[in-house]
PDB file of C-alpha atoms in Angstrom:
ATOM      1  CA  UNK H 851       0.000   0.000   0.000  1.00  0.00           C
ATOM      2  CA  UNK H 852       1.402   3.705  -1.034  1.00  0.00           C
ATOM      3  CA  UNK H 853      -0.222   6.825  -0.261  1.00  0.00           C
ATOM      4  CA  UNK H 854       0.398   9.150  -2.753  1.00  0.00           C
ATOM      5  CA  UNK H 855      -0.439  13.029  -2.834  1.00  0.00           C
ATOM      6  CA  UNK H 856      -1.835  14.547  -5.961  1.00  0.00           C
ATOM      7  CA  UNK H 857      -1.750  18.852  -5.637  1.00  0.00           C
ATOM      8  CA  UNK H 858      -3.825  19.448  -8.946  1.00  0.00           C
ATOM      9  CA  UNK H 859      -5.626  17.281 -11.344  1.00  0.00           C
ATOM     10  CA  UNK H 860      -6.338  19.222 -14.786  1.00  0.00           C
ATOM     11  CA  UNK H 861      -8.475  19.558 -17.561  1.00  0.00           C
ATOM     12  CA  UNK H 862      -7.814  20.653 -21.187  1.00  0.00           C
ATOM     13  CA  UNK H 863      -9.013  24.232 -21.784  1.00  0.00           C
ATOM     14  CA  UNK H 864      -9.793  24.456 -26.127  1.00  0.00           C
ATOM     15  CA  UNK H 865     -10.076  27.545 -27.710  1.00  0.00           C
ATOM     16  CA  UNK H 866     -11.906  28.908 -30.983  1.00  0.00           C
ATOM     17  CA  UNK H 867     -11.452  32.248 -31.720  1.00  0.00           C
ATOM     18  CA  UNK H 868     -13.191  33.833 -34.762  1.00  0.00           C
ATOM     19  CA  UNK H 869     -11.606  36.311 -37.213  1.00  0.00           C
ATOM     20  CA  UNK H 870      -9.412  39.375 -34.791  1.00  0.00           C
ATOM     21  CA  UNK H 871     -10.612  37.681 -31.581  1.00  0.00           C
ATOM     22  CA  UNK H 872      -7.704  37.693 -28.781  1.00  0.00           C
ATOM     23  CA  UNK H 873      -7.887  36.237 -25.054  1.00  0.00           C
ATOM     24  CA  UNK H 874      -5.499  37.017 -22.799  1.00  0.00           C
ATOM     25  CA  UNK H 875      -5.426  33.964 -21.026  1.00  0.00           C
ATOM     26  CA  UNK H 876      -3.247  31.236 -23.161  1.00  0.00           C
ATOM     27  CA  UNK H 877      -3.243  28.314 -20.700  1.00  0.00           C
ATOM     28  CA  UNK H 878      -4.374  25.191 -22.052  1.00  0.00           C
ATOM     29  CA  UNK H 879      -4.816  23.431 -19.002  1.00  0.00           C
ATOM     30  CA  UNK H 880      -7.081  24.447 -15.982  1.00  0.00           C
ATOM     31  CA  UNK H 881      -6.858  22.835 -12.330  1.00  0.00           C
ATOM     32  CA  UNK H 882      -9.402  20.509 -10.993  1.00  0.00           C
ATOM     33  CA  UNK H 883     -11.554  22.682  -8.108  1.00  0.00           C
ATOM     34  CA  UNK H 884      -9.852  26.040  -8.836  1.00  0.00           C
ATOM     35  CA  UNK H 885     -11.047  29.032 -10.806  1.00  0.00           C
ATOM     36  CA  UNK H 886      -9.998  29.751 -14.566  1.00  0.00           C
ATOM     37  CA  UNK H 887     -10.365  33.462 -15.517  1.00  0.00           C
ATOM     38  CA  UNK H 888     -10.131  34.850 -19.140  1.00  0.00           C
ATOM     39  CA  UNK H 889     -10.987  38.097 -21.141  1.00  0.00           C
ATOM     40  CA  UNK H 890     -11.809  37.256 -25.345  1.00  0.00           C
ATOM     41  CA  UNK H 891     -11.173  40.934 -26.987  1.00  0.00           C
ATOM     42  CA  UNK H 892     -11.047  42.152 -30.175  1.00  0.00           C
ATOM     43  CA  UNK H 893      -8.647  44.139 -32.632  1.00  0.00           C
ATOM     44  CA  UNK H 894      -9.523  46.556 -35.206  1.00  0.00           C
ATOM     45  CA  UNK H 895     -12.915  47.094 -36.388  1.00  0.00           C
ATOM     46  CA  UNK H 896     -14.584  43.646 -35.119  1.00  0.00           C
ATOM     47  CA  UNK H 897     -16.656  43.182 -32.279  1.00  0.00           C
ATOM     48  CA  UNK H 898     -17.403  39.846 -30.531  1.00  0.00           C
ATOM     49  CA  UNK H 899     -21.122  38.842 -31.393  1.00  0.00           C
ATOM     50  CA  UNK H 900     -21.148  34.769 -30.003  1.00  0.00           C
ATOM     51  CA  UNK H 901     -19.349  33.660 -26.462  1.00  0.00           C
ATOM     52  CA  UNK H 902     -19.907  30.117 -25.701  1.00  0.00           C
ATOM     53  CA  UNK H 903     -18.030  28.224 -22.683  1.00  0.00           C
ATOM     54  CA  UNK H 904     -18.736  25.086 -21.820  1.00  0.00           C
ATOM     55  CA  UNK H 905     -17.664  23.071 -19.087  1.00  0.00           C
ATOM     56  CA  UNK H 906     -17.511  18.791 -19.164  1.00  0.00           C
ATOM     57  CA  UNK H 907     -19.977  19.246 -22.531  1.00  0.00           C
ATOM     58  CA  UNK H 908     -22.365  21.608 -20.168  1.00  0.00           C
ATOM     59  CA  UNK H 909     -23.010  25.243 -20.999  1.00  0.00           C
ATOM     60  CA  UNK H 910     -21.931  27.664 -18.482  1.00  0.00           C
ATOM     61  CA  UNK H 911     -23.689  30.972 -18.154  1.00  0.00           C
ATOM     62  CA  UNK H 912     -23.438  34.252 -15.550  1.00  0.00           C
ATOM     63  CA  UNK H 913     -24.933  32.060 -12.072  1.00  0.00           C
ATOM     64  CA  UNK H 914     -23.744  32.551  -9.214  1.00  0.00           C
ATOM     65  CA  UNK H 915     -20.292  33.122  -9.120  1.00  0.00           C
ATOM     66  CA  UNK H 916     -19.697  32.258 -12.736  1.00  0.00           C
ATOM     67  CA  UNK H 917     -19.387  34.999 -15.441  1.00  0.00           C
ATOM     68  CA  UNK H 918     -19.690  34.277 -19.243  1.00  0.00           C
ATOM     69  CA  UNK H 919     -20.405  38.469 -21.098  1.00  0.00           C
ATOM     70  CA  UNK H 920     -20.454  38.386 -24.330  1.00  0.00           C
ATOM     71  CA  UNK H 921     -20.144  42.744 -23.798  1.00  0.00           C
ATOM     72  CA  UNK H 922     -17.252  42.611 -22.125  1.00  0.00           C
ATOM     73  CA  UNK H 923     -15.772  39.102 -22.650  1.00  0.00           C
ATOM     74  CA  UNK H 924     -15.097  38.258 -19.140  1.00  0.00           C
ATOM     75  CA  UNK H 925     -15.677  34.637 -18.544  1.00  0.00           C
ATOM     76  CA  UNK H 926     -15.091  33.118 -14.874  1.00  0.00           C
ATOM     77  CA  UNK H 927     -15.535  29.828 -14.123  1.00  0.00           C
ATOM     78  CA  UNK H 928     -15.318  29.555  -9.986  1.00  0.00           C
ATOM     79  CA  UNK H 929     -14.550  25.725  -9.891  1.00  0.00           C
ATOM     80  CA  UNK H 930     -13.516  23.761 -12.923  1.00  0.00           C
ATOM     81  CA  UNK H 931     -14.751  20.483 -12.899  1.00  0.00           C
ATOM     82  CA  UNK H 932     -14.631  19.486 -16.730  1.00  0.00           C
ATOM     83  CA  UNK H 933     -12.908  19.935 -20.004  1.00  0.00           C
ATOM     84  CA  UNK H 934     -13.321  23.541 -21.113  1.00  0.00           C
ATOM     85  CA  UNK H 935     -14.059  25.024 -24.101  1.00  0.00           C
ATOM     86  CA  UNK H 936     -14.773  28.570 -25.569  1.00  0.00           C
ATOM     87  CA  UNK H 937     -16.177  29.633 -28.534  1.00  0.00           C
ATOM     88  CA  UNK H 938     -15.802  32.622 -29.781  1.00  0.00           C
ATOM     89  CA  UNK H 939     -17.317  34.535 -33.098  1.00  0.00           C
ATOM     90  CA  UNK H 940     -16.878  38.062 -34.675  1.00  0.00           C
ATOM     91  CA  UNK H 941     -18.734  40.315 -36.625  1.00  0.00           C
ATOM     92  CA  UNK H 942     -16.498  43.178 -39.009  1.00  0.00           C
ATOM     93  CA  UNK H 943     -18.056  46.311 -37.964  1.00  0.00           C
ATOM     94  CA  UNK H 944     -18.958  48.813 -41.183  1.00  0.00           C
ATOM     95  CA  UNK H 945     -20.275  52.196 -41.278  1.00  0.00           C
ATOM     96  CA  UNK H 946     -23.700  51.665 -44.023  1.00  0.00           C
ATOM     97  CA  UNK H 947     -23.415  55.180 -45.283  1.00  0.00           C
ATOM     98  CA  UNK H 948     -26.359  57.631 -47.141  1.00  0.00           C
ATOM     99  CA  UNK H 949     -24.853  60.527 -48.987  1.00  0.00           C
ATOM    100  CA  UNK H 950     -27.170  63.883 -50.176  1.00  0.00           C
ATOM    101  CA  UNK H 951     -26.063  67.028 -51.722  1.00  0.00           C
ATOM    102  CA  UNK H 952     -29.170  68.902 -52.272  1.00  0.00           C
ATOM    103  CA  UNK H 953     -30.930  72.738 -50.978  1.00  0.00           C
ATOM    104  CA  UNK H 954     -32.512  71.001 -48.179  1.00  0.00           C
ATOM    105  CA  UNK H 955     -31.128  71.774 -44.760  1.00  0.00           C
ATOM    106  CA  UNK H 956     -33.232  68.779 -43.304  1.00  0.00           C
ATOM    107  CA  UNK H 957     -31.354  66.556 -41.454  1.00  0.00           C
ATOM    108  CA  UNK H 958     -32.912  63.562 -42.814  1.00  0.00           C
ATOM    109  CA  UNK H 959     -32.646  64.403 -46.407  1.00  0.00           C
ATOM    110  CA  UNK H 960     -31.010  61.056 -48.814  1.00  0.00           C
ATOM    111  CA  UNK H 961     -31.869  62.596 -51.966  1.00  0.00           C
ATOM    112  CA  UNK H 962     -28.988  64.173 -54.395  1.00  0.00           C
ATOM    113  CA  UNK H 963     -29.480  66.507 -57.066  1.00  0.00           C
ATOM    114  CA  UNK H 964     -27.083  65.578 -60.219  1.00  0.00           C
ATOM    115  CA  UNK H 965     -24.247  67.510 -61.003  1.00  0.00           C
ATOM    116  CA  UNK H 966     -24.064  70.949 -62.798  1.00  0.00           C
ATOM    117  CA  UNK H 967     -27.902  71.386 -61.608  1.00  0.00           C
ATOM    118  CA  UNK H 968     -28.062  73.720 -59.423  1.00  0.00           C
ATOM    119  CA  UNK H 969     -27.689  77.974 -60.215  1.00  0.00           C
ATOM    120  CA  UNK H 970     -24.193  79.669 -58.825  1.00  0.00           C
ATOM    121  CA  UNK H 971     -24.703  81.311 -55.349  1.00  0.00           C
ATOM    122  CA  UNK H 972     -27.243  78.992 -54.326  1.00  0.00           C
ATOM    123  CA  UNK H 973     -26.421  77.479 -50.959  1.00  0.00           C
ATOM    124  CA  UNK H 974     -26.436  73.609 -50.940  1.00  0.00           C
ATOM    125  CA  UNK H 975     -26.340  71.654 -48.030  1.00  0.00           C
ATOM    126  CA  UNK H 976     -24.829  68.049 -47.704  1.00  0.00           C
ATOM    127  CA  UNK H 977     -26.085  65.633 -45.336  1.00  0.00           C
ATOM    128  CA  UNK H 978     -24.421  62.395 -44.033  1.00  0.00           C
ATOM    129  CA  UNK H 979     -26.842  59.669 -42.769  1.00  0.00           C
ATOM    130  CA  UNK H 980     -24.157  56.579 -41.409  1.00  0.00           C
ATOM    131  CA  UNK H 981     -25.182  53.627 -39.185  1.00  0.00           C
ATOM    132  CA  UNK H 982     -23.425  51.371 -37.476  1.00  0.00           C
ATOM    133  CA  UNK H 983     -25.137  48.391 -36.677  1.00  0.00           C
ATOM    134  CA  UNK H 984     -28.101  50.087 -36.446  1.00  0.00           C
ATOM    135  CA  UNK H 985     -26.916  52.885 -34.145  1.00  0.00           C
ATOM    136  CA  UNK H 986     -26.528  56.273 -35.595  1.00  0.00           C
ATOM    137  CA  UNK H 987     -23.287  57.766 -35.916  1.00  0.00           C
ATOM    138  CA  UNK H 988     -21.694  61.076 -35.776  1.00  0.00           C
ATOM    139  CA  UNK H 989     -20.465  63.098 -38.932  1.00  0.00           C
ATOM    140  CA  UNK H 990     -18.663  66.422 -38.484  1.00  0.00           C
ATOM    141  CA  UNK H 991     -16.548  68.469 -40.666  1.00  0.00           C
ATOM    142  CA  UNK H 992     -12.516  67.086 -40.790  1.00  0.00           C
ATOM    143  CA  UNK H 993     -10.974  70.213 -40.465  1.00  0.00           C
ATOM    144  CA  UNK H 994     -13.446  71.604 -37.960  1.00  0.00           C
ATOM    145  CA  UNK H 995     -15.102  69.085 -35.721  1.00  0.00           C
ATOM    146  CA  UNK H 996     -17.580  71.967 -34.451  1.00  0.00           C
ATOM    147  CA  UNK H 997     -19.619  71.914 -37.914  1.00  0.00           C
ATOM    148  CA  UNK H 998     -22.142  68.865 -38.276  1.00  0.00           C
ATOM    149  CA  UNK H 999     -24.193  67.557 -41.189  1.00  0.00           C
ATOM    150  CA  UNK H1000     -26.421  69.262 -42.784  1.00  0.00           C
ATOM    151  CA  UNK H1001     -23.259  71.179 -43.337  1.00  0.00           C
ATOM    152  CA  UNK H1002     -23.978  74.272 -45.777  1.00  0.00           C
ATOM    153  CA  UNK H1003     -21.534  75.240 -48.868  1.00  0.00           C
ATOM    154  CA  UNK H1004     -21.159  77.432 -50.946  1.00  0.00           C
ATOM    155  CA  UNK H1005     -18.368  76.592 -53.578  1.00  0.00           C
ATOM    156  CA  UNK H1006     -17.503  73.815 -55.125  1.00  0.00           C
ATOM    157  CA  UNK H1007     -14.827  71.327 -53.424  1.00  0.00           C
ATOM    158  CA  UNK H1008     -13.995  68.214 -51.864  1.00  0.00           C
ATOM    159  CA  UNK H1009     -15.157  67.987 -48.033  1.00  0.00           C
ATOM    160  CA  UNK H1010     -13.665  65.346 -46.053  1.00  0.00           C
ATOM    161  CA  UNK H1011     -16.268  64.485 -43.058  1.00  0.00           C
ATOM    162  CA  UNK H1012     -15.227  62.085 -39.965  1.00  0.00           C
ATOM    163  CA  UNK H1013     -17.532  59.654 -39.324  1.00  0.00           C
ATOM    164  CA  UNK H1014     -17.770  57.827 -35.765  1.00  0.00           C
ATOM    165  CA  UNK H1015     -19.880  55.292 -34.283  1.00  0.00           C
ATOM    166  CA  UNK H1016     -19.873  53.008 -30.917  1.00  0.00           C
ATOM    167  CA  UNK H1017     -21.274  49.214 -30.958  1.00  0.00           C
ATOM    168  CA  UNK H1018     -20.797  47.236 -27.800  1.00  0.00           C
ATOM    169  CA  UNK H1019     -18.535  49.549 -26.719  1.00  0.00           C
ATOM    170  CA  UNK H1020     -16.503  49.694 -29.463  1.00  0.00           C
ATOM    171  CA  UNK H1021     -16.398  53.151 -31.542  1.00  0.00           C
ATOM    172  CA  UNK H1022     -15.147  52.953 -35.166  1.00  0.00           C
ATOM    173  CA  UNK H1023     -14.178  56.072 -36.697  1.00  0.00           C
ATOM    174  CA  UNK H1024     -13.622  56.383 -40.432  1.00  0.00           C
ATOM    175  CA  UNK H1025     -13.714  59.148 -42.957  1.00  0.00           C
ATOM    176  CA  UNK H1026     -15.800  60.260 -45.690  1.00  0.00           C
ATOM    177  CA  UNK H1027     -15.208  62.680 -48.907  1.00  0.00           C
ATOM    178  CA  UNK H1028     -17.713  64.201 -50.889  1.00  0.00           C
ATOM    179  CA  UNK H1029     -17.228  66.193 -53.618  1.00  0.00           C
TER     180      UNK H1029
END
């Protein structure tokens, strides 16, 4: 007879991480009755849109003292009892953009008139409708972030807007010319 001492027994930790995904914990092992802590993040334009963790096949979910945010990407699994594995997908985040030069100062205007249409001196106004992911998103002038669409002018030119919008926390910022 031998008594032998065992300090940790562990089990596999198995990652999928979509497109840009990161986590910050790179352990592929995780000890039997202790806790296993990760953030998932993303770089560039991509936010995460799926977070999955499951435990010995089982799904594990924010109960109790267990955390699994697909907002922030914490995940926090108190005691580890199983194999783990995390999931992870991403979503490229694009400004959807609706351009209008025309004489109307409304701010929901998305009709242009065509080019060479429109008398000299007459003030026309361009407008900027951008979403991003369904939230609207900011458009003010490049060289002067005070002036916002519908932005008036009154000579022909090339405007460069800057366009910025926030989805699950993340803001994406991109820039716009119209002529």
């Amino acid at each position: 007879e031998k008594t032998i001492k065992i300090d940790d027994y562990y089990y596999n930790v198995t990652k999928t991480l979509a497109e840009n995904a990161v986590i910050d914990n790179n352990a592929t092992k995780a000890a039997y009755n202790k806790t296993y802590e990760a953030t998932v993040s993303t770089e560039g334009n991509y936010a995460i849109t799926g977070l999955t963790v499951t435990m010995g096949g089982q799904t594990v979910t924010t109960a109790g003292n267990n955390v699994v945010d697909v907002n922030t990407g914490k995940i926090k699994i108190e005691k580890v009892t199983g194999d783990i594995n995390i999931t992870v997908t991403t979503k490229k985040l694009e400004i959807q953009y609706t351009v209008a030069v025309s004489t109307s100062s409304s701010s929901s205007n998305t009709s242009s008139l065509s080019t060479n249409s429109v008398d000299k001196g007459t003030t026309l106004y361009i407008n900027i409708i951008a979403t991003l992911e369904g939230n609207r998103c900011t458009a003010v002038l490049k060289s002067d972030n005070t002036k916002t669409v519908p932005y008036a002018v009154n000579s022909n030119g090339k405007y460069t807007f800057k366009i910025s919008g926030t989805y699950n926390g993340k803001t994406v910022e991109e820039e716009k010319e119209v002529i």
